[in-house]
Structures are given as structure tokens and as C-alpha cells.
mmCIF file of C-alpha atoms in Angstrom:
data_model
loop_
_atom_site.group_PDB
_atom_site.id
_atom_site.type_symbol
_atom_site.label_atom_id
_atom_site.label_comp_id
_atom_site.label_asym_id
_atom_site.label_seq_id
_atom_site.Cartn_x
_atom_site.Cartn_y
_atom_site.Cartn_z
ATOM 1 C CA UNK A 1 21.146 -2.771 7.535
ATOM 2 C CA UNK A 2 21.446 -4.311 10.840
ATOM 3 C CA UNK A 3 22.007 -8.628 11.591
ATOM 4 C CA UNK A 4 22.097 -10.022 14.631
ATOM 5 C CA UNK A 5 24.399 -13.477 14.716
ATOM 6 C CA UNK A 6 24.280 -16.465 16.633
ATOM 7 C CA UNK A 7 26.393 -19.388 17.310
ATOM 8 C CA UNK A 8 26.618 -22.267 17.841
ATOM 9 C CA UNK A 9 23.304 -23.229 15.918
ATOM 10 C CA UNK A 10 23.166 -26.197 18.157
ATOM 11 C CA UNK A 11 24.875 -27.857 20.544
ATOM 12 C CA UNK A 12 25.288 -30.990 22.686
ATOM 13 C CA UNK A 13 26.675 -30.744 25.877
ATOM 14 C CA UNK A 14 26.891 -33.336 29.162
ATOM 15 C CA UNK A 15 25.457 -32.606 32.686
ATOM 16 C CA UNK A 16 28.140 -30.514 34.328
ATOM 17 C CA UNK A 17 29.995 -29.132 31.600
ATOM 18 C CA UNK A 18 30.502 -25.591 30.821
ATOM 19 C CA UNK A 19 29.003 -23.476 28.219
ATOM 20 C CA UNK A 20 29.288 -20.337 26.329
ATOM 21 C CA UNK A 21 26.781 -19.217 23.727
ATOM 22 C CA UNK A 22 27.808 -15.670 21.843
ATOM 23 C CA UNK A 23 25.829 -13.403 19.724
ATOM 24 C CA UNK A 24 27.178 -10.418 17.990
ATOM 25 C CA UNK A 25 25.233 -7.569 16.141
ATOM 26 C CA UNK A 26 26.286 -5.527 12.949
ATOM 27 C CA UNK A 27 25.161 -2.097 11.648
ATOM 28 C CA UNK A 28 23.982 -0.397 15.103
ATOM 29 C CA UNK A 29 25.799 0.790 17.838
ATOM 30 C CA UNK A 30 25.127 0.843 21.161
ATOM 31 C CA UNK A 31 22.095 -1.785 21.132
ATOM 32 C CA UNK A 32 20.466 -2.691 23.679
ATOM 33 C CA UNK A 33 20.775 -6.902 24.001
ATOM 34 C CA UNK A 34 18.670 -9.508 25.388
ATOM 35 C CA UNK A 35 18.768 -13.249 26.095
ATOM 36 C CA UNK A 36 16.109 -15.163 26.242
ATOM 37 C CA UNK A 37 15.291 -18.584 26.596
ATOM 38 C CA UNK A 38 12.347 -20.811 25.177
ATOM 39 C CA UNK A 39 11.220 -24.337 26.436
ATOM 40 C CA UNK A 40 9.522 -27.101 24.562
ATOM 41 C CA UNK A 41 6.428 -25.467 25.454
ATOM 42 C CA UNK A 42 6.962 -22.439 23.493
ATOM 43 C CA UNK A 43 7.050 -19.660 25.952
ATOM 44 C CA UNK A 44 9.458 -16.859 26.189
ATOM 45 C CA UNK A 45 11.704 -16.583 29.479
ATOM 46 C CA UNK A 46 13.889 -13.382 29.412
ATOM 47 C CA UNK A 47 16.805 -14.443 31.103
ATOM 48 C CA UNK A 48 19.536 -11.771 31.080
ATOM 49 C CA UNK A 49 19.482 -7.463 29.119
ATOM 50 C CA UNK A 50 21.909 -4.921 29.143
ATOM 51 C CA UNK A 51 21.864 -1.788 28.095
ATOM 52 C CA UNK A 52 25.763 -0.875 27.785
ATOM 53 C CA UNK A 53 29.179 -2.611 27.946
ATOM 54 C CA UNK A 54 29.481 -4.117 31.302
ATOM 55 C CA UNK A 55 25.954 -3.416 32.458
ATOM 56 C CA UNK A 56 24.092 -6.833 32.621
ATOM 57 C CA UNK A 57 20.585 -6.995 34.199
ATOM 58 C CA UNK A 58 19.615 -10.787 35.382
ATOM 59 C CA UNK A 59 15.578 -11.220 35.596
ATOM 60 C CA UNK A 60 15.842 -15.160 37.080
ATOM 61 C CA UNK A 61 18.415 -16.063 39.224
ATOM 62 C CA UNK A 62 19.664 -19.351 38.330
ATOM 63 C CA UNK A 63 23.654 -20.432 37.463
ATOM 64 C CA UNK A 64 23.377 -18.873 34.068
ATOM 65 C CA UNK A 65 25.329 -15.541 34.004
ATOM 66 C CA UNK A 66 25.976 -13.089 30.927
ATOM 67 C CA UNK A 67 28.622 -10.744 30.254
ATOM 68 C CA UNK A 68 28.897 -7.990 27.757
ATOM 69 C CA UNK A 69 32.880 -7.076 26.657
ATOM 70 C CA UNK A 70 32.038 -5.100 23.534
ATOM 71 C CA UNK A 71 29.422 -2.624 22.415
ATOM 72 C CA UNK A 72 28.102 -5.320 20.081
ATOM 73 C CA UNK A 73 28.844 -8.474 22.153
ATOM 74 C CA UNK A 74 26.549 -10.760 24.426
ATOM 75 C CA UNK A 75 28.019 -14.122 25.687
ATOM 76 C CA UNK A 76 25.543 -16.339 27.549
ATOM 77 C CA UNK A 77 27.581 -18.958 30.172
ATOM 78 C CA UNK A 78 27.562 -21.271 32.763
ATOM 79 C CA UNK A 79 30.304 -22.931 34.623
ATOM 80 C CA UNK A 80 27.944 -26.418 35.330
ATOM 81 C CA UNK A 81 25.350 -26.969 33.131
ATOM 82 C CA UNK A 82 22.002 -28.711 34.365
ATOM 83 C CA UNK A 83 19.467 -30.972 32.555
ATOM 84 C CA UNK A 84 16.828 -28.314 33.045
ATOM 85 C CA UNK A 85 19.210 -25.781 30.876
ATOM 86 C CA UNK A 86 18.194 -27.494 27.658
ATOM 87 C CA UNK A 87 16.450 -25.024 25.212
ATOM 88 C CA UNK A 88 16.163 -22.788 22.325
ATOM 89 C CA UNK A 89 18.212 -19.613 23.435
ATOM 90 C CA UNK A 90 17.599 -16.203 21.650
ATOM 91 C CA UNK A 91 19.369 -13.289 21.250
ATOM 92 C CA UNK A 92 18.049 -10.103 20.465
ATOM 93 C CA UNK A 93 18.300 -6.354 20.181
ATOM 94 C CA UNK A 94 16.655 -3.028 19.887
ATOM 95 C CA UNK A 95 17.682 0.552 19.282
ATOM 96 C CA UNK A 96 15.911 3.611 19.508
ATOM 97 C CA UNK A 97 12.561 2.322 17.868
ATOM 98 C CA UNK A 98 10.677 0.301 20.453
ATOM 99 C CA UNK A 99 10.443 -3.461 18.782
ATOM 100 C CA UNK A 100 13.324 -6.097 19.022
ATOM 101 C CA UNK A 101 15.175 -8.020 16.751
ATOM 102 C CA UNK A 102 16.074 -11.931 17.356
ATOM 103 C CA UNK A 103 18.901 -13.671 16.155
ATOM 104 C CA UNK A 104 18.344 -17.192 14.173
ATOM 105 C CA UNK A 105 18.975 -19.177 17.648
ATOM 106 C CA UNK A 106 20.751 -22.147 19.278
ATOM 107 C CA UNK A 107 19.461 -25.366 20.294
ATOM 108 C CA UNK A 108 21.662 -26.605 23.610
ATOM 109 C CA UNK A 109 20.848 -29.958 24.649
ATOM 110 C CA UNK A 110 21.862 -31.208 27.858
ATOM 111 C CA UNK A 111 22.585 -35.043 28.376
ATOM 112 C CA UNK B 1 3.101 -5.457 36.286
ATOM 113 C CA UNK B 2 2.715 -5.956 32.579
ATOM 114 C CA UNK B 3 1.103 -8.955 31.239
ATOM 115 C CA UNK B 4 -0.322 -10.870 27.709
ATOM 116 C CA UNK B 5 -2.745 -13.155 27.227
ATOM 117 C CA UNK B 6 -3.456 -15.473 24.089
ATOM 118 C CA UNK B 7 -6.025 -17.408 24.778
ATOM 119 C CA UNK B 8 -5.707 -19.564 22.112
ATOM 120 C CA UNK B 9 -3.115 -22.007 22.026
ATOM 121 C CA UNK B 10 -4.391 -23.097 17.965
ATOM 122 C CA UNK B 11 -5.828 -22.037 15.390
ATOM 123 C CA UNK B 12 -7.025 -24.102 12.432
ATOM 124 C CA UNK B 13 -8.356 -21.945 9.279
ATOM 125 C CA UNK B 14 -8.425 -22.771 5.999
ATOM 126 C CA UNK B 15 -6.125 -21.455 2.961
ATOM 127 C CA UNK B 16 -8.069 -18.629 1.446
ATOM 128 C CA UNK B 17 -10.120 -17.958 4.572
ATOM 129 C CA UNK B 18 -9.966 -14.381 6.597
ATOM 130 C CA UNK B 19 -7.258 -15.096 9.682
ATOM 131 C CA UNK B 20 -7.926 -13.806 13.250
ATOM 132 C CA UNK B 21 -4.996 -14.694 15.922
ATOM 133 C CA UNK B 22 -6.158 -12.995 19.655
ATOM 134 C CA UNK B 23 -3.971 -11.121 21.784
ATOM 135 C CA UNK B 24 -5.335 -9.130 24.663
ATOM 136 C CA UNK B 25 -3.073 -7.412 27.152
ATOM 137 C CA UNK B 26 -2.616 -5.766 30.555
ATOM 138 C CA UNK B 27 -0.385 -2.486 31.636
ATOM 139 C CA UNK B 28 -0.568 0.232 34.295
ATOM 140 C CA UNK B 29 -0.189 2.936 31.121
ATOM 141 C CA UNK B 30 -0.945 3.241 27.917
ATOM 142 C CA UNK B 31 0.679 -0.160 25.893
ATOM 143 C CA UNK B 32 3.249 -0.679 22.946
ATOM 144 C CA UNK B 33 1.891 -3.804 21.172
ATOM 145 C CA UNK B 34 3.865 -5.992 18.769
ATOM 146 C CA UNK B 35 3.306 -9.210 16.714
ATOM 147 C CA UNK B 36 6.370 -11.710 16.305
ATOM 148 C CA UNK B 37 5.992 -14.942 14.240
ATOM 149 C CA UNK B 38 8.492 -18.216 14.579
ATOM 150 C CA UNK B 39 8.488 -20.898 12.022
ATOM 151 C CA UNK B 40 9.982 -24.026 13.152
ATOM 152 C CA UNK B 41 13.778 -23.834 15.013
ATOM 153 C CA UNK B 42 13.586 -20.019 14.011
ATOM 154 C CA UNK B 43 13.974 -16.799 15.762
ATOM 155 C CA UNK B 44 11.300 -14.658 15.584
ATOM 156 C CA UNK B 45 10.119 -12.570 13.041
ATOM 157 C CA UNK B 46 9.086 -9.099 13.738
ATOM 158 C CA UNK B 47 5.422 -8.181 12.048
ATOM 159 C CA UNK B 48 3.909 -5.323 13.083
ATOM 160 C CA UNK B 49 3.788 -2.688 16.125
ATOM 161 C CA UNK B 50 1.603 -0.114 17.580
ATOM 162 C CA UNK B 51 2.710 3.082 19.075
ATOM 163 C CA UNK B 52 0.297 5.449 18.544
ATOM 164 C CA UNK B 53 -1.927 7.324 16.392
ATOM 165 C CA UNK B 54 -4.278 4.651 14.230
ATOM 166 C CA UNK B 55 -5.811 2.178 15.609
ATOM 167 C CA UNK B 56 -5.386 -0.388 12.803
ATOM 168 C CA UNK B 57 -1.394 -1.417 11.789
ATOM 169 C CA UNK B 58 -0.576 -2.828 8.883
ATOM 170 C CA UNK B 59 2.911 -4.402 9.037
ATOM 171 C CA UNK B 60 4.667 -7.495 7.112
ATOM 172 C CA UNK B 61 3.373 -9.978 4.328
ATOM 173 C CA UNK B 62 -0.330 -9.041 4.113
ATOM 174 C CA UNK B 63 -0.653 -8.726 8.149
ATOM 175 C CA UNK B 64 -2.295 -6.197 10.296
ATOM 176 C CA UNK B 65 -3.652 -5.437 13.544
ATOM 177 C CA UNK B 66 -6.785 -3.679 15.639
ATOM 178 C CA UNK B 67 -5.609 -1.908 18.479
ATOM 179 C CA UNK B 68 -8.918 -1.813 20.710
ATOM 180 C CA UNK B 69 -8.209 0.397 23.737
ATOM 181 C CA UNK B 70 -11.543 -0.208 25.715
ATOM 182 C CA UNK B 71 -11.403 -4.028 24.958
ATOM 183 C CA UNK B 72 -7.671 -3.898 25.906
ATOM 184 C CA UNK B 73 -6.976 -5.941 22.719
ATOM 185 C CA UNK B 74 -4.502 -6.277 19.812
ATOM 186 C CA UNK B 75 -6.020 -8.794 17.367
ATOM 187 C CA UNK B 76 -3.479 -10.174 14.369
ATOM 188 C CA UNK B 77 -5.870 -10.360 11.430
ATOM 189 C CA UNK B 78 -4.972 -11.239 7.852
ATOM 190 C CA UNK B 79 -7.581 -11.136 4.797
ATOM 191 C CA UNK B 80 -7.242 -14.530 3.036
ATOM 192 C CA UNK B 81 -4.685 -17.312 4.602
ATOM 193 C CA UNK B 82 -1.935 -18.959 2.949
ATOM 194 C CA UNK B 83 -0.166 -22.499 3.917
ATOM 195 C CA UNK B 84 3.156 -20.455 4.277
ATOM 196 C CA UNK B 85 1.472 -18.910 7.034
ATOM 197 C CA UNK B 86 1.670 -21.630 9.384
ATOM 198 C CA UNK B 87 3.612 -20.976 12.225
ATOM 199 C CA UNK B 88 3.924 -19.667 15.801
ATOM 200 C CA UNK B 89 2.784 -16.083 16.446
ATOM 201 C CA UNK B 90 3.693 -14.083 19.689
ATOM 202 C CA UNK B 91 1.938 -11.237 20.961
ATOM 203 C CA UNK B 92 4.353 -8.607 23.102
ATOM 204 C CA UNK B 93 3.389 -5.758 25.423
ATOM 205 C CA UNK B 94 5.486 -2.928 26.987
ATOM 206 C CA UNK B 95 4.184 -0.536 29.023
ATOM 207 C CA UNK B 96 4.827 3.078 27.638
ATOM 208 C CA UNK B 97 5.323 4.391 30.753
ATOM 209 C CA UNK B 98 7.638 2.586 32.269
ATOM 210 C CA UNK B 99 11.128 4.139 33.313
ATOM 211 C CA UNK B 100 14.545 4.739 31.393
ATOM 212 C CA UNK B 101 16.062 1.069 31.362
ATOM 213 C CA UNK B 102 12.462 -0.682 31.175
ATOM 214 C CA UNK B 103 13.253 -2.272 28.281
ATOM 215 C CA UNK B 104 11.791 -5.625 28.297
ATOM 216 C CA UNK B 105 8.707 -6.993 26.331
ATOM 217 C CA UNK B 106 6.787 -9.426 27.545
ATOM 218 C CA UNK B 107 5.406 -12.148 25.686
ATOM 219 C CA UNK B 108 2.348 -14.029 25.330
ATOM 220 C CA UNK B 109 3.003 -17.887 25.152
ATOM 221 C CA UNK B 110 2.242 -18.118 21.665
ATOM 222 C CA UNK B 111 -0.651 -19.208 19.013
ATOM 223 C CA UNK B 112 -0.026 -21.921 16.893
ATOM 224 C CA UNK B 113 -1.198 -21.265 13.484
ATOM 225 C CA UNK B 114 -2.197 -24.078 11.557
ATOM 226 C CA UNK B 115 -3.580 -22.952 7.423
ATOM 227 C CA UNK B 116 -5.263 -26.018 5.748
ATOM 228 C CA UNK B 117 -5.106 -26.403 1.700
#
């Protein structure tokens, strides 16, 4: 069966410090893998997908960037965080069948 | 475009009592529909989908769903409530036509469930 990891679970950083938030996936190949990220208000922004190694698609410009090294890889980062970075980020994937799968999260404060 | 709408942003029903969550939605073809529910500092939990074929999907822990095509709706509905159901449910859309590398979903902002003993 297929699990989708995340790490760190949470994480305090300062204003203007980098950061770099990974998620891996077992028992598929070739997923397809999102990032999203959700606000104290609940809603779902989809930040970053890709849909092969190397091949990132960015939905909202902003100094978050994504990279994919491995099949089953997907690092979130930023070289400066902000205060409006704070969030619940979510990784997820989906293969063949049409519904995604989210991993268990990671709660980045920025102070 | 492709878009969701839940207008509700609670629901209050009590244990025992039928459920109904709303979910109506908005593509240029014909939709894939899915439920998601979050419990607190969670990812989400997938429920239920529709593709195609029957208009009423059952998926995970006693849940199911109308697919209305004419009312563009996708209703969560569950007989008789439980506390454990409390939680944050998320409607998602896709539109089936969309191109190779249209992957995304997008999501409703969410219905806070709230079951009362």
C-alpha cells in the first residue's frame, strides 16, 4: 500500500530564515505531487505540482519555490521566510485514479 | 475556470440524526467530485468520489454522496451522526475535460461539522 510522509511535523522558524519542508511517498512510482498550503481560515491554496522529476509547476508566485530530485521526492523551500508564510503545509499525491492523497502535515510558524 | 462552493461554513446536528454537508460546484465539462475530511492538525482524509455511472457514491465510514447534474450539486449525506464525526469536510472539483497535466483539484473552503451527544 502506498504512504505519503512528512516532516518536520512542526516547526518554528524566525523572520528571514530559510526553510525546507520534504515529503516522500512509498509504494507508487511516478506520482504525481502537490503542495499545498492552508491558513487559519481553513482554505486550501495549491502552491506548487509536478508531474515528473524536475518538472515543477508554481500556481502563486511568491518566494516559495519547490524542487523535485527523485521520482518520490518533493522539497518545499525558501531562502527568506516571511511572517505571512506561517501555515499548515500539505503534501499530496495521486496516480492513475483521479483523487489525491495528503500527507499528515507540518505546522511552520514564523516569528 | 473550475470552482466550489460550500455555502455553509457549520453545521450543528445532533448524534443519531441524518447528516447533510452541501457542496455545489462549477466546470466548463462534465465534473469529478470528491469529499475530503480533516480532523484537527490532520491531513485530509479521502471519503468518497464520483466519476461516473451512479449518481449516488457510497465511500468511507457510513458516508455517501448525491451527484445531482441539473442542480450542479454533490451533497455529503450520512444516515445517523456520530460525535467522531466532527470535523472539517472539503468538497473538490476537477473538470473532466481538462488537458493532459490538469491535474489540480480545487477545493471548497470547508464545512465545519459539529455532532452534538
Amino acid at each position: 500500500s502506498q504512504t505519503i510522509h512528512q516532516w518536520p511535523a512542526t516547526l518554528v522558524q524566525p523572520v528571514g530564515s530559510p526553510l525546507s519542508l520534504e515529503c516522500t511517498v512509498e509504494g507508487t512510482s511516478n506520482p504525481n505531487l502537490y503542495w499545498y498550503r492552508q491558513a487559519a481560515g481553513r482554505g486550501l491554496q495549491l502552491l506548487f505540482y509536478s508531474v515528473g522529476i524536475g518538472q515543477i509547476s508554481s500556481e502563486v508566485p511568491q518566494n516559495l519555490s519547490a524542487s523535485r530530485p527523485q521520482d518520490r521526492q518533493f522539497i518545499l523551500s525558501s531562502k527568506k521566510l516571511l511572517l505571512s508564510d506561517s501555515g499548515f503545509y500539505l503534501c499530496a499525491w495521486s496516480g492513475r485514479m483521479y483523487e489525491q492523497y495528503f500527507g499528515p502535515g507540518t505546522r511552520l510558524t514564523v516569528t | 475556470a473550475q470552482s466550489v462552493a460550500q455555502p455553509e461554513d457549520q453545521v450543528n446536528v445532533a448524534e443519531g440524526n441524518p447528516l447533510t454537508v452541501k457542496c455545489t460546484y462549477s466546470v466548463s465539462g462534465n465534473p469529478y467530485l470528491f469529499w475530503y475530511v480533516q480532523y484537527p492538525n490532520r491531513g485530509l482524509q479521502f471519503l468518497l468520489k464520483y466519476i461516473t455511472g451512479d449518481n449516488l457514491v457510497k465511500g468511507s465510514y457510513g458516508f455517501e454522496a448525491e451527484f445531482n447534474k441539473s442542480q450542479t450539486s454533490f451533497h455529503l449525506k450520512k444516515p445517523s451522526a456520530l460525535v467522531s464525526d466532527s470535523a472539517l469536510y472539503f468538497c473538490a472539483v476537477r473538470d473532466a475535460t481538462s488537458g493532459a497535466g490538469s491535474y489540480q483539484l480545487t477545493f471548497g473552503k470547508g464545512t465545519k461539522l459539529s455532532v452534538i451527544p
